[in-house]
mmCIF file with all atom_site columns, C-alpha atoms in Angstrom:
data_model
loop_
_atom_site.group_PDB
_atom_site.id
_atom_site.type_symbol
_atom_site.label_atom_id
_atom_site.label_alt_id
_atom_site.label_comp_id
_atom_site.label_asym_id
_atom_site.label_entity_id
_atom_site.label_seq_id
_atom_site.pdbx_PDB_ins_code
_atom_site.Cartn_x
_atom_site.Cartn_y
_atom_site.Cartn_z
_atom_site.occupancy
_atom_site.B_iso_or_equiv
_atom_site.pdbx_formal_charge
_atom_site.auth_seq_id
_atom_site.auth_comp_id
_atom_site.auth_asym_id
_atom_site.auth_atom_id
_atom_site.pdbx_PDB_model_num
ATOM 1   C CA . GLY A 1 1   ? -61.363 -65.921 -10.323 1.00 50.00 ? 1   GLY A CA 1
ATOM 2   C CA . GLN A 1 2   ? -56.871 -66.733 -11.359 1.00 61.00 ? 2   GLN A CA 1
ATOM 3   C CA . GLN A 1 3   ? -55.924 -63.030 -11.349 1.00 82.00 ? 3   GLN A CA 1
ATOM 4   C CA . LEU A 1 4   ? -53.126 -61.778 -9.329  1.00 90.00 ? 4   LEU A CA 1
ATOM 5   C CA . ASN A 1 5   ? -53.052 -58.389 -8.049  1.00 94.00 ? 5   ASN A CA 1
ATOM 6   C CA . GLN A 1 6   ? -49.912 -57.047 -8.105  1.00 95.00 ? 6   GLN A CA 1
ATOM 7   C CA . SER A 1 7   ? -48.959 -53.865 -6.776  1.00 94.00 ? 7   SER A CA 1
ATOM 8   C CA . PRO A 1 8   ? -47.856 -50.669 -6.215  1.00 95.00 ? 8   PRO A CA 1
ATOM 9   C CA . GLN A 1 9   ? -48.151 -50.369 -10.182 1.00 94.00 ? 9   GLN A CA 1
ATOM 10  C CA . SER A 1 10  ? -45.291 -48.386 -10.842 1.00 96.00 ? 10  SER A CA 1
ATOM 11  C CA . MET A 1 11  ? -42.385 -46.633 -7.660  1.00 96.00 ? 11  MET A CA 1
ATOM 12  C CA . PHE A 1 12  ? -39.822 -43.876 -8.653  1.00 96.00 ? 12  PHE A CA 1
ATOM 13  C CA . ILE A 1 13  ? -37.359 -44.028 -5.857  1.00 95.00 ? 13  ILE A CA 1
ATOM 14  C CA . GLN A 1 14  ? -33.784 -42.374 -5.486  1.00 96.00 ? 14  GLN A CA 1
ATOM 15  C CA . GLU A 1 15  ? -30.597 -44.474 -6.107  1.00 97.00 ? 15  GLU A CA 1
ATOM 16  C CA . GLY A 1 16  ? -30.174 -46.412 -2.697  1.00 97.00 ? 16  GLY A CA 1
ATOM 17  C CA . GLU A 1 17  ? -33.634 -46.763 -1.179  1.00 97.00 ? 17  GLU A CA 1
ATOM 18  C CA . ASP A 1 18  ? -35.281 -50.480 -0.610  1.00 97.00 ? 18  ASP A CA 1
ATOM 19  C CA . VAL A 1 19  ? -38.347 -51.346 -2.634  1.00 96.00 ? 19  VAL A CA 1
ATOM 20  C CA . SER A 1 20  ? -41.442 -54.125 -2.389  1.00 97.00 ? 20  SER A CA 1
ATOM 21  C CA . MET A 1 21  ? -43.594 -55.074 -3.987  1.00 97.00 ? 21  MET A CA 1
ATOM 22  C CA . ASN A 1 22  ? -46.408 -57.711 -3.211  1.00 96.00 ? 22  ASN A CA 1
ATOM 23  C CA . CYS A 1 23  ? -49.159 -59.880 -5.241  1.00 97.00 ? 23  CYS A CA 1
ATOM 24  C CA . THR A 1 24  ? -51.974 -61.392 -3.541  1.00 96.00 ? 24  THR A CA 1
ATOM 25  C CA . SER A 1 25  ? -54.598 -63.290 -5.341  1.00 95.00 ? 25  SER A CA 1
ATOM 26  C CA . SER A 1 26  ? -57.478 -65.048 -3.686  1.00 93.00 ? 26  SER A CA 1
ATOM 27  C CA . SER A 1 27  ? -55.890 -68.197 -5.759  1.00 93.00 ? 27  SER A CA 1
ATOM 28  C CA . ILE A 1 28  ? -53.882 -70.742 -3.908  1.00 94.00 ? 28  ILE A CA 1
ATOM 29  C CA . PHE A 1 29  ? -50.704 -71.407 -5.693  1.00 94.00 ? 29  PHE A CA 1
ATOM 30  C CA . ASN A 1 30  ? -48.163 -74.239 -5.756  1.00 93.00 ? 30  ASN A CA 1
ATOM 31  C CA . THR A 1 31  ? -45.359 -71.683 -6.987  1.00 94.00 ? 31  THR A CA 1
ATOM 32  C CA . TRP A 1 32  ? -44.788 -68.324 -7.052  1.00 95.00 ? 32  TRP A CA 1
ATOM 33  C CA . LEU A 1 33  ? -41.711 -66.302 -9.502  1.00 96.00 ? 33  LEU A CA 1
ATOM 34  C CA . TRP A 1 34  ? -40.419 -63.328 -9.920  1.00 97.00 ? 34  TRP A CA 1
ATOM 35  C CA . TYR A 1 35  ? -39.144 -61.871 -12.975 1.00 96.00 ? 35  TYR A CA 1
ATOM 36  C CA . LYS A 1 36  ? -38.120 -58.386 -14.549 1.00 96.00 ? 36  LYS A CA 1
ATOM 37  C CA . GLN A 1 37  ? -38.414 -57.028 -17.854 1.00 93.00 ? 37  GLN A CA 1
ATOM 38  C CA . ASP A 1 38  ? -36.349 -54.577 -19.694 1.00 91.00 ? 38  ASP A CA 1
ATOM 39  C CA . PRO A 1 39  ? -38.302 -52.803 -22.311 1.00 85.00 ? 39  PRO A CA 1
ATOM 40  C CA . GLY A 1 40  ? -38.394 -55.266 -26.056 1.00 83.00 ? 40  GLY A CA 1
ATOM 41  C CA . GLU A 1 41  ? -36.963 -58.412 -24.120 1.00 87.00 ? 41  GLU A CA 1
ATOM 42  C CA . GLY A 1 42  ? -38.192 -61.460 -22.662 1.00 90.00 ? 42  GLY A CA 1
ATOM 43  C CA . PRO A 1 43  ? -39.029 -61.783 -18.429 1.00 93.00 ? 43  PRO A CA 1
ATOM 44  C CA . VAL A 1 44  ? -35.705 -62.877 -16.719 1.00 94.00 ? 44  VAL A CA 1
ATOM 45  C CA . LEU A 1 45  ? -35.986 -64.717 -13.620 1.00 94.00 ? 45  LEU A CA 1
ATOM 46  C CA . LEU A 1 46  ? -34.855 -63.487 -10.126 1.00 96.00 ? 46  LEU A CA 1
ATOM 47  C CA . ILE A 1 47  ? -36.384 -65.547 -8.039  1.00 96.00 ? 47  ILE A CA 1
ATOM 48  C CA . ALA A 1 48  ? -38.161 -68.764 -7.692  1.00 95.00 ? 48  ALA A CA 1
ATOM 49  C CA . LEU A 1 49  ? -40.351 -69.923 -4.460  1.00 96.00 ? 49  LEU A CA 1
ATOM 50  C CA . TYR A 1 50  ? -42.041 -73.622 -4.140  1.00 94.00 ? 50  TYR A CA 1
ATOM 51  C CA . LYS A 1 51  ? -42.959 -73.750 -0.439  1.00 94.00 ? 51  LYS A CA 1
ATOM 52  C CA . ALA A 1 52  ? -45.594 -71.916 1.669   1.00 95.00 ? 52  ALA A CA 1
ATOM 53  C CA . GLY A 1 53  ? -43.842 -69.581 3.733   1.00 96.00 ? 53  GLY A CA 1
ATOM 54  C CA . GLU A 1 54  ? -40.005 -70.130 2.166   1.00 95.00 ? 54  GLU A CA 1
ATOM 55  C CA . LEU A 1 55  ? -37.708 -67.075 2.086   1.00 97.00 ? 55  LEU A CA 1
ATOM 56  C CA . THR A 1 56  ? -35.540 -66.608 -0.833  1.00 96.00 ? 56  THR A CA 1
ATOM 57  C CA . SER A 1 57  ? -32.586 -64.123 -1.160  1.00 96.00 ? 57  SER A CA 1
ATOM 58  C CA . ASN A 1 58  ? -30.606 -63.753 -4.474  1.00 95.00 ? 58  ASN A CA 1
ATOM 59  C CA . GLY A 1 59  ? -28.155 -60.788 -3.971  1.00 96.00 ? 59  GLY A CA 1
ATOM 60  C CA . ARG A 1 60  ? -30.318 -57.333 -2.589  1.00 97.00 ? 60  ARG A CA 1
ATOM 61  C CA . LEU A 1 61  ? -33.222 -59.228 -3.616  1.00 97.00 ? 61  LEU A CA 1
ATOM 62  C CA . THR A 1 62  ? -35.538 -61.133 -1.456  1.00 98.00 ? 62  THR A CA 1
ATOM 63  C CA . ALA A 1 63  ? -38.873 -62.870 -1.881  1.00 98.00 ? 63  ALA A CA 1
ATOM 64  C CA . GLN A 1 64  ? -41.605 -65.019 -0.146  1.00 97.00 ? 64  GLN A CA 1
ATOM 65  C CA . PHE A 1 65  ? -44.286 -67.314 -0.379  1.00 97.00 ? 65  PHE A CA 1
ATOM 66  C CA . GLY A 1 66  ? -46.895 -66.528 1.725   1.00 96.00 ? 66  GLY A CA 1
ATOM 67  C CA . ILE A 1 67  ? -47.965 -68.590 4.603   1.00 96.00 ? 67  ILE A CA 1
ATOM 68  C CA . THR A 1 68  ? -51.776 -68.691 2.971   1.00 95.00 ? 68  THR A CA 1
ATOM 69  C CA . ARG A 1 69  ? -49.922 -69.569 -0.669  1.00 95.00 ? 69  ARG A CA 1
ATOM 70  C CA . LYS A 1 70  ? -51.934 -66.773 -1.157  1.00 95.00 ? 70  LYS A CA 1
ATOM 71  C CA . ASP A 1 71  ? -49.430 -63.925 -1.495  1.00 96.00 ? 71  ASP A CA 1
ATOM 72  C CA . SER A 1 72  ? -45.721 -63.178 -2.542  1.00 97.00 ? 72  SER A CA 1
ATOM 73  C CA . PHE A 1 73  ? -43.934 -60.107 -1.574  1.00 97.00 ? 73  PHE A CA 1
ATOM 74  C CA . LEU A 1 74  ? -40.378 -59.224 -3.608  1.00 98.00 ? 74  LEU A CA 1
ATOM 75  C CA . ASN A 1 75  ? -37.899 -56.488 -1.389  1.00 98.00 ? 75  ASN A CA 1
ATOM 76  C CA . ILE A 1 76  ? -34.589 -54.846 -3.667  1.00 97.00 ? 76  ILE A CA 1
ATOM 77  C CA . SER A 1 77  ? -32.473 -53.153 -1.388  1.00 97.00 ? 77  SER A CA 1
ATOM 78  C CA . ALA A 1 78  ? -29.727 -50.852 -2.183  1.00 97.00 ? 78  ALA A CA 1
ATOM 79  C CA . SER A 1 79  ? -31.916 -49.500 -5.596  1.00 97.00 ? 79  SER A CA 1
ATOM 80  C CA . ILE A 1 80  ? -29.305 -48.768 -8.497  1.00 96.00 ? 80  ILE A CA 1
ATOM 81  C CA . PRO A 1 81  ? -29.763 -47.262 -11.842 1.00 95.00 ? 81  PRO A CA 1
ATOM 82  C CA . SER A 1 82  ? -30.033 -50.709 -13.477 1.00 94.00 ? 82  SER A CA 1
ATOM 83  C CA . ASP A 1 83  ? -32.535 -51.824 -11.098 1.00 96.00 ? 83  ASP A CA 1
ATOM 84  C CA . VAL A 1 84  ? -35.081 -50.139 -13.606 1.00 96.00 ? 84  VAL A CA 1
ATOM 85  C CA . GLY A 1 85  ? -37.535 -52.221 -15.620 1.00 95.00 ? 85  GLY A CA 1
ATOM 86  C CA . ILE A 1 86  ? -40.542 -53.754 -14.720 1.00 95.00 ? 86  ILE A CA 1
ATOM 87  C CA . TYR A 1 87  ? -41.115 -56.698 -12.483 1.00 97.00 ? 87  TYR A CA 1
ATOM 88  C CA . PHE A 1 88  ? -43.556 -59.139 -12.474 1.00 96.00 ? 88  PHE A CA 1
ATOM 89  C CA . CYS A 1 89  ? -45.102 -61.773 -10.132 1.00 96.00 ? 89  CYS A CA 1
ATOM 90  C CA . ALA A 1 90  ? -46.068 -65.331 -11.669 1.00 96.00 ? 90  ALA A CA 1
ATOM 91  C CA . GLY A 1 91  ? -47.619 -67.526 -10.086 1.00 94.00 ? 91  GLY A CA 1
ATOM 92  C CA . ARG A 1 92  ? -48.816 -71.937 -11.141 1.00 93.00 ? 92  ARG A CA 1
ATOM 93  C CA . LEU A 1 93  ? -51.766 -72.618 -9.165  1.00 92.00 ? 93  LEU A CA 1
ATOM 94  C CA . ALA A 1 94  ? -52.664 -75.390 -6.949  1.00 90.00 ? 94  ALA A CA 1
ATOM 95  C CA . GLY A 1 95  ? -54.453 -78.064 -8.947  1.00 86.00 ? 95  GLY A CA 1
ATOM 96  C CA . GLY A 1 96  ? -52.299 -79.100 -11.454 1.00 81.00 ? 96  GLY A CA 1
ATOM 97  C CA . SER A 1 97  ? -51.985 -76.372 -13.882 1.00 87.00 ? 97  SER A CA 1
ATOM 98  C CA . GLU A 1 98  ? -48.675 -76.260 -16.009 1.00 88.00 ? 98  GLU A CA 1
ATOM 99  C CA . LYS A 1 99  ? -49.561 -72.209 -16.808 1.00 92.00 ? 99  LYS A CA 1
ATOM 100 C CA . LEU A 1 100 ? -48.094 -69.389 -15.166 1.00 94.00 ? 100 LEU A CA 1
ATOM 101 C CA . VAL A 1 101 ? -50.537 -66.459 -13.950 1.00 95.00 ? 101 VAL A CA 1
ATOM 102 C CA . PHE A 1 102 ? -48.703 -62.905 -14.322 1.00 95.00 ? 102 PHE A CA 1
ATOM 103 C CA . GLY A 1 103 ? -49.457 -60.081 -12.365 1.00 95.00 ? 103 GLY A CA 1
ATOM 104 C CA . LYS A 1 104 ? -50.048 -56.694 -14.854 1.00 93.00 ? 104 LYS A CA 1
ATOM 105 C CA . GLY A 1 105 ? -45.912 -55.737 -13.564 1.00 94.00 ? 105 GLY A CA 1
ATOM 106 C CA . MET A 1 106 ? -44.473 -52.829 -11.594 1.00 95.00 ? 106 MET A CA 1
ATOM 107 C CA . LYS A 1 107 ? -43.071 -50.393 -13.212 1.00 96.00 ? 107 LYS A CA 1
ATOM 108 C CA . LEU A 1 108 ? -39.299 -49.436 -10.920 1.00 97.00 ? 108 LEU A CA 1
ATOM 109 C CA . THR A 1 109 ? -37.376 -46.174 -11.691 1.00 96.00 ? 109 THR A CA 1
ATOM 110 C CA . VAL A 1 110 ? -34.840 -45.381 -10.007 1.00 95.00 ? 110 VAL A CA 1
ATOM 111 C CA . ASN A 1 111 ? -33.277 -41.923 -10.105 1.00 92.00 ? 111 ASN A CA 1
ATOM 112 C CA . PRO A 1 112 ? -29.091 -41.583 -9.834  1.00 88.00 ? 112 PRO A CA 1
ATOM 113 C CA . GLU B 2 1   ? -25.537 -70.337 -19.443 1.00 75.00 ? 1   GLU B CA 1
ATOM 114 C CA . PRO B 2 2   ? -27.999 -72.128 -21.708 1.00 80.00 ? 2   PRO B CA 1
ATOM 115 C CA . GLU B 2 3   ? -30.557 -69.579 -23.167 1.00 91.00 ? 3   GLU B CA 1
ATOM 116 C CA . VAL B 2 4   ? -34.308 -70.022 -24.656 1.00 95.00 ? 4   VAL B CA 1
ATOM 117 C CA . THR B 2 5   ? -33.582 -68.234 -28.736 1.00 96.00 ? 5   THR B CA 1
ATOM 118 C CA . GLN B 2 6   ? -36.470 -67.370 -30.645 1.00 97.00 ? 6   GLN B CA 1
ATOM 119 C CA . THR B 2 7   ? -36.399 -66.016 -34.293 1.00 96.00 ? 7   THR B CA 1
ATOM 120 C CA . PRO B 2 8   ? -37.326 -63.547 -35.654 1.00 97.00 ? 8   PRO B CA 1
ATOM 121 C CA . SER B 2 9   ? -36.815 -61.228 -33.520 1.00 95.00 ? 9   SER B CA 1
ATOM 122 C CA . HIS B 2 10  ? -39.599 -58.791 -35.237 1.00 96.00 ? 10  HIS B CA 1
ATOM 123 C CA . GLN B 2 11  ? -41.733 -60.045 -37.929 1.00 97.00 ? 11  GLN B CA 1
ATOM 124 C CA . VAL B 2 12  ? -44.569 -57.592 -39.976 1.00 97.00 ? 12  VAL B CA 1
ATOM 125 C CA . THR B 2 13  ? -47.169 -59.041 -41.712 1.00 97.00 ? 13  THR B CA 1
ATOM 126 C CA . GLN B 2 14  ? -50.546 -58.356 -43.716 1.00 97.00 ? 14  GLN B CA 1
ATOM 127 C CA . MET B 2 15  ? -53.976 -59.387 -42.015 1.00 97.00 ? 15  MET B CA 1
ATOM 128 C CA . GLY B 2 16  ? -54.827 -62.885 -42.993 1.00 97.00 ? 16  GLY B CA 1
ATOM 129 C CA . GLN B 2 17  ? -51.147 -64.108 -43.372 1.00 97.00 ? 17  GLN B CA 1
ATOM 130 C CA . GLU B 2 18  ? -49.669 -67.132 -42.344 1.00 97.00 ? 18  GLU B CA 1
ATOM 131 C CA . VAL B 2 19  ? -46.643 -66.959 -39.664 1.00 98.00 ? 19  VAL B CA 1
ATOM 132 C CA . ILE B 2 20  ? -44.718 -69.372 -37.527 1.00 97.00 ? 20  ILE B CA 1
ATOM 133 C CA . LEU B 2 21  ? -42.614 -68.058 -34.960 1.00 98.00 ? 21  LEU B CA 1
ATOM 134 C CA . ARG B 2 22  ? -39.799 -70.502 -34.090 1.00 97.00 ? 22  ARG B CA 1
ATOM 135 C CA . CYS B 2 23  ? -37.966 -70.960 -30.523 1.00 97.00 ? 23  CYS B CA 1
ATOM 136 C CA . VAL B 2 24  ? -35.390 -73.447 -30.012 1.00 97.00 ? 24  VAL B CA 1
ATOM 137 C CA . PRO B 2 25  ? -35.387 -74.224 -26.496 1.00 96.00 ? 25  PRO B CA 1
ATOM 138 C CA . ILE B 2 26  ? -32.793 -75.154 -23.276 1.00 94.00 ? 26  ILE B CA 1
ATOM 139 C CA . SER B 2 27  ? -31.814 -78.594 -24.904 1.00 91.00 ? 27  SER B CA 1
ATOM 140 C CA . ASN B 2 28  ? -32.400 -80.696 -21.513 1.00 89.00 ? 28  ASN B CA 1
ATOM 141 C CA . HIS B 2 29  ? -36.003 -79.139 -21.402 1.00 93.00 ? 29  HIS B CA 1
ATOM 142 C CA . LEU B 2 30  ? -38.995 -81.399 -22.049 1.00 92.00 ? 30  LEU B CA 1
ATOM 143 C CA . TYR B 2 31  ? -41.663 -78.623 -21.326 1.00 95.00 ? 31  TYR B CA 1
ATOM 144 C CA . PHE B 2 32  ? -42.411 -76.219 -23.831 1.00 96.00 ? 32  PHE B CA 1
ATOM 145 C CA . TYR B 2 33  ? -44.829 -73.052 -23.471 1.00 97.00 ? 33  TYR B CA 1
ATOM 146 C CA . TRP B 2 34  ? -45.940 -69.800 -25.477 1.00 98.00 ? 34  TRP B CA 1
ATOM 147 C CA . TYR B 2 35  ? -47.290 -66.825 -24.226 1.00 97.00 ? 35  TYR B CA 1
ATOM 148 C CA . ARG B 2 36  ? -48.280 -63.181 -25.283 1.00 96.00 ? 36  ARG B CA 1
ATOM 149 C CA . GLN B 2 37  ? -47.948 -60.209 -24.138 1.00 94.00 ? 37  GLN B CA 1
ATOM 150 C CA . ILE B 2 38  ? -49.968 -57.296 -25.637 1.00 94.00 ? 38  ILE B CA 1
ATOM 151 C CA . LEU B 2 39  ? -48.131 -53.890 -25.817 1.00 89.00 ? 39  LEU B CA 1
ATOM 152 C CA . GLY B 2 40  ? -48.715 -52.169 -22.188 1.00 85.00 ? 40  GLY B CA 1
ATOM 153 C CA . GLN B 2 41  ? -50.320 -55.361 -20.838 1.00 88.00 ? 41  GLN B CA 1
ATOM 154 C CA . LYS B 2 42  ? -49.261 -58.867 -18.728 1.00 89.00 ? 42  LYS B CA 1
ATOM 155 C CA . VAL B 2 43  ? -48.241 -61.438 -19.728 1.00 93.00 ? 43  VAL B CA 1
ATOM 156 C CA . GLU B 2 44  ? -50.660 -63.998 -21.500 1.00 95.00 ? 44  GLU B CA 1
ATOM 157 C CA . PHE B 2 45  ? -50.390 -68.638 -20.979 1.00 96.00 ? 45  PHE B CA 1
ATOM 158 C CA . LEU B 2 46  ? -51.190 -69.847 -24.468 1.00 97.00 ? 46  LEU B CA 1
ATOM 159 C CA . VAL B 2 47  ? -50.180 -73.554 -24.801 1.00 97.00 ? 47  VAL B CA 1
ATOM 160 C CA . SER B 2 48  ? -47.828 -75.722 -23.013 1.00 96.00 ? 48  SER B CA 1
ATOM 161 C CA . PHE B 2 49  ? -46.362 -78.666 -24.868 1.00 95.00 ? 49  PHE B CA 1
ATOM 162 C CA . TYR B 2 50  ? -45.228 -82.005 -23.712 1.00 93.00 ? 50  TYR B CA 1
ATOM 163 C CA . ASN B 2 51  ? -44.072 -85.370 -25.216 1.00 91.00 ? 51  ASN B CA 1
ATOM 164 C CA . ASN B 2 52  ? -45.142 -84.059 -29.006 1.00 91.00 ? 52  ASN B CA 1
ATOM 165 C CA . GLU B 2 53  ? -48.433 -83.098 -27.452 1.00 93.00 ? 53  GLU B CA 1
ATOM 166 C CA . ILE B 2 54  ? -50.504 -80.106 -26.457 1.00 95.00 ? 54  ILE B CA 1
ATOM 167 C CA . SER B 2 55  ? -50.848 -80.608 -22.153 1.00 94.00 ? 55  SER B CA 1
ATOM 168 C CA . GLU B 2 56  ? -53.119 -77.502 -21.558 1.00 94.00 ? 56  GLU B CA 1
ATOM 169 C CA . LYS B 2 57  ? -54.535 -74.615 -23.706 1.00 95.00 ? 57  LYS B CA 1
ATOM 170 C CA . SER B 2 58  ? -56.156 -70.851 -22.679 1.00 95.00 ? 58  SER B CA 1
ATOM 171 C CA . GLU B 2 59  ? -59.082 -69.755 -24.483 1.00 93.00 ? 59  GLU B CA 1
ATOM 172 C CA . ILE B 2 60  ? -57.090 -67.451 -26.600 1.00 94.00 ? 60  ILE B CA 1
ATOM 173 C CA . PHE B 2 61  ? -55.582 -70.472 -28.397 1.00 96.00 ? 61  PHE B CA 1
ATOM 174 C CA . ASP B 2 62  ? -58.230 -71.024 -31.223 1.00 93.00 ? 62  ASP B CA 1
ATOM 175 C CA . ASP B 2 63  ? -58.484 -72.876 -33.994 1.00 94.00 ? 63  ASP B CA 1
ATOM 176 C CA . GLN B 2 64  ? -55.926 -69.650 -35.675 1.00 95.00 ? 64  GLN B CA 1
ATOM 177 C CA . PHE B 2 65  ? -52.929 -71.470 -33.842 1.00 97.00 ? 65  PHE B CA 1
ATOM 178 C CA . SER B 2 66  ? -51.191 -74.656 -33.316 1.00 97.00 ? 66  SER B CA 1
ATOM 179 C CA . VAL B 2 67  ? -47.890 -75.908 -32.271 1.00 97.00 ? 67  VAL B CA 1
ATOM 180 C CA . GLU B 2 68  ? -45.044 -78.333 -33.255 1.00 95.00 ? 68  GLU B CA 1
ATOM 181 C CA . ARG B 2 69  ? -42.163 -80.032 -32.455 1.00 92.00 ? 69  ARG B CA 1
ATOM 182 C CA . PRO B 2 70  ? -40.253 -80.650 -36.103 1.00 87.00 ? 70  PRO B CA 1
ATOM 183 C CA . ASP B 2 71  ? -37.416 -82.190 -34.720 1.00 87.00 ? 71  ASP B CA 1
ATOM 184 C CA . GLY B 2 72  ? -35.109 -82.573 -31.737 1.00 79.00 ? 72  GLY B CA 1
ATOM 185 C CA . SER B 2 73  ? -34.546 -78.855 -30.995 1.00 88.00 ? 73  SER B CA 1
ATOM 186 C CA . ASN B 2 74  ? -37.224 -75.962 -32.613 1.00 93.00 ? 74  ASN B CA 1
ATOM 187 C CA . PHE B 2 75  ? -40.717 -75.434 -30.726 1.00 96.00 ? 75  PHE B CA 1
ATOM 188 C CA . THR B 2 76  ? -43.151 -73.484 -33.230 1.00 97.00 ? 76  THR B CA 1
ATOM 189 C CA . LEU B 2 77  ? -45.861 -71.288 -33.287 1.00 98.00 ? 77  LEU B CA 1
ATOM 190 C CA . LYS B 2 78  ? -48.191 -71.370 -36.276 1.00 97.00 ? 78  LYS B CA 1
ATOM 191 C CA . ILE B 2 79  ? -50.777 -68.418 -36.988 1.00 97.00 ? 79  ILE B CA 1
ATOM 192 C CA . ARG B 2 80  ? -53.139 -69.666 -39.573 1.00 96.00 ? 80  ARG B CA 1
ATOM 193 C CA . SER B 2 81  ? -54.618 -66.425 -40.296 1.00 95.00 ? 81  SER B CA 1
ATOM 194 C CA . THR B 2 82  ? -53.346 -63.360 -38.858 1.00 97.00 ? 82  THR B CA 1
ATOM 195 C CA . LYS B 2 83  ? -56.285 -60.659 -37.108 1.00 96.00 ? 83  LYS B CA 1
ATOM 196 C CA . LEU B 2 84  ? -55.171 -57.328 -36.351 1.00 96.00 ? 84  LEU B CA 1
ATOM 197 C CA . GLU B 2 85  ? -55.520 -58.694 -32.581 1.00 95.00 ? 85  GLU B CA 1
ATOM 198 C CA . ASP B 2 86  ? -52.766 -60.934 -32.724 1.00 97.00 ? 86  ASP B CA 1
ATOM 199 C CA . SER B 2 87  ? -50.422 -58.083 -32.695 1.00 97.00 ? 87  SER B CA 1
ATOM 200 C CA . ALA B 2 88  ? -48.244 -58.745 -29.534 1.00 97.00 ? 88  ALA B CA 1
ATOM 201 C CA . MET B 2 89  ? -44.937 -59.980 -28.208 1.00 96.00 ? 89  MET B CA 1
ATOM 202 C CA . TYR B 2 90  ? -45.348 -63.742 -28.602 1.00 97.00 ? 90  TYR B CA 1
ATOM 203 C CA . PHE B 2 91  ? -42.869 -65.544 -26.072 1.00 97.00 ? 91  PHE B CA 1
ATOM 204 C CA . CYS B 2 92  ? -41.397 -69.217 -25.400 1.00 97.00 ? 92  CYS B CA 1
ATOM 205 C CA . ALA B 2 93  ? -40.589 -70.767 -22.610 1.00 97.00 ? 93  ALA B CA 1
ATOM 206 C CA . SER B 2 94  ? -39.140 -74.224 -21.417 1.00 95.00 ? 94  SER B CA 1
ATOM 207 C CA . GLY B 2 95  ? -38.719 -75.634 -18.161 1.00 94.00 ? 95  GLY B CA 1
ATOM 208 C CA . THR B 2 96  ? -37.270 -79.139 -16.959 1.00 91.00 ? 96  THR B CA 1
ATOM 209 C CA . SER B 2 97  ? -40.562 -80.412 -15.252 1.00 86.00 ? 97  SER B CA 1
ATOM 210 C CA . VAL B 2 98  ? -44.186 -79.271 -14.855 1.00 81.00 ? 98  VAL B CA 1
ATOM 211 C CA . VAL B 2 99  ? -43.620 -78.049 -11.057 1.00 81.00 ? 99  VAL B CA 1
ATOM 212 C CA . GLU B 2 100 ? -40.101 -76.372 -11.966 1.00 83.00 ? 100 GLU B CA 1
ATOM 213 C CA . THR B 2 101 ? -39.351 -72.791 -12.904 1.00 90.00 ? 101 THR B CA 1
ATOM 214 C CA . GLN B 2 102 ? -40.099 -71.635 -16.789 1.00 93.00 ? 102 GLN B CA 1
ATOM 215 C CA . TYR B 2 103 ? -37.100 -70.247 -18.653 1.00 94.00 ? 103 TYR B CA 1
ATOM 216 C CA . PHE B 2 104 ? -38.399 -67.717 -21.077 1.00 95.00 ? 104 PHE B CA 1
ATOM 217 C CA . GLY B 2 105 ? -36.467 -66.180 -24.829 1.00 96.00 ? 105 GLY B CA 1
ATOM 218 C CA . PRO B 2 106 ? -36.273 -62.513 -25.931 1.00 95.00 ? 106 PRO B CA 1
ATOM 219 C CA . GLY B 2 107 ? -39.629 -62.635 -27.495 1.00 96.00 ? 107 GLY B CA 1
ATOM 220 C CA . THR B 2 108 ? -40.931 -62.181 -31.780 1.00 97.00 ? 108 THR B CA 1
ATOM 221 C CA . ARG B 2 109 ? -42.726 -59.202 -31.666 1.00 97.00 ? 109 ARG B CA 1
ATOM 222 C CA . LEU B 2 110 ? -45.313 -59.396 -34.466 1.00 98.00 ? 110 LEU B CA 1
ATOM 223 C CA . LEU B 2 111 ? -47.364 -56.722 -36.297 1.00 97.00 ? 111 LEU B CA 1
ATOM 224 C CA . VAL B 2 112 ? -49.971 -57.755 -38.435 1.00 97.00 ? 112 VAL B CA 1
ATOM 225 C CA . LEU B 2 113 ? -51.115 -54.273 -40.870 1.00 96.00 ? 113 LEU B CA 1
#
């Protein structure tokens, strides 16, 4: 129903490499948000997407709202050690719901 | 930059005890939320609150839970009789409108023994 499938679940990369992650669902979303969470901390907003097809960048981060409104991806270019953390996608379902539905997260490890 | 703040950062309680988790949302925000995250799992929605009323709640938010905005700045989550399975990180979030971004606080880690 309202599940978000986030993949991959984890990635181990070398500093300087690019990384991509995505979230898919069988449900339609009005908003996609990407958050980063460090251990013991709250989710910190990275990018917000509000329109189908929207492509938005924030420094080395780029995210897109899928045209079908059922998916979104996040790319990180030229990774650095401080990119380490857990990345969550979150979406607000079409139909007026206020709640955010979260993916299970992707744990990123960057080797210097 | 304005932030959502939460207190306490950690709370340990005995099963059956009442706990109150406190949040100060960003000052010009009107929409308030509680989420929880059981260790190692995804963040789950509990409740949304607007205009001094609950506007949406999940099946997790049963009669043991309540929310309140006791004054112009605080937003609280009360768990009346805690259970072991209530152990989790509890996050408060706030936003300017129902369609805009939700900004999260640092969380309260609740441990029920």
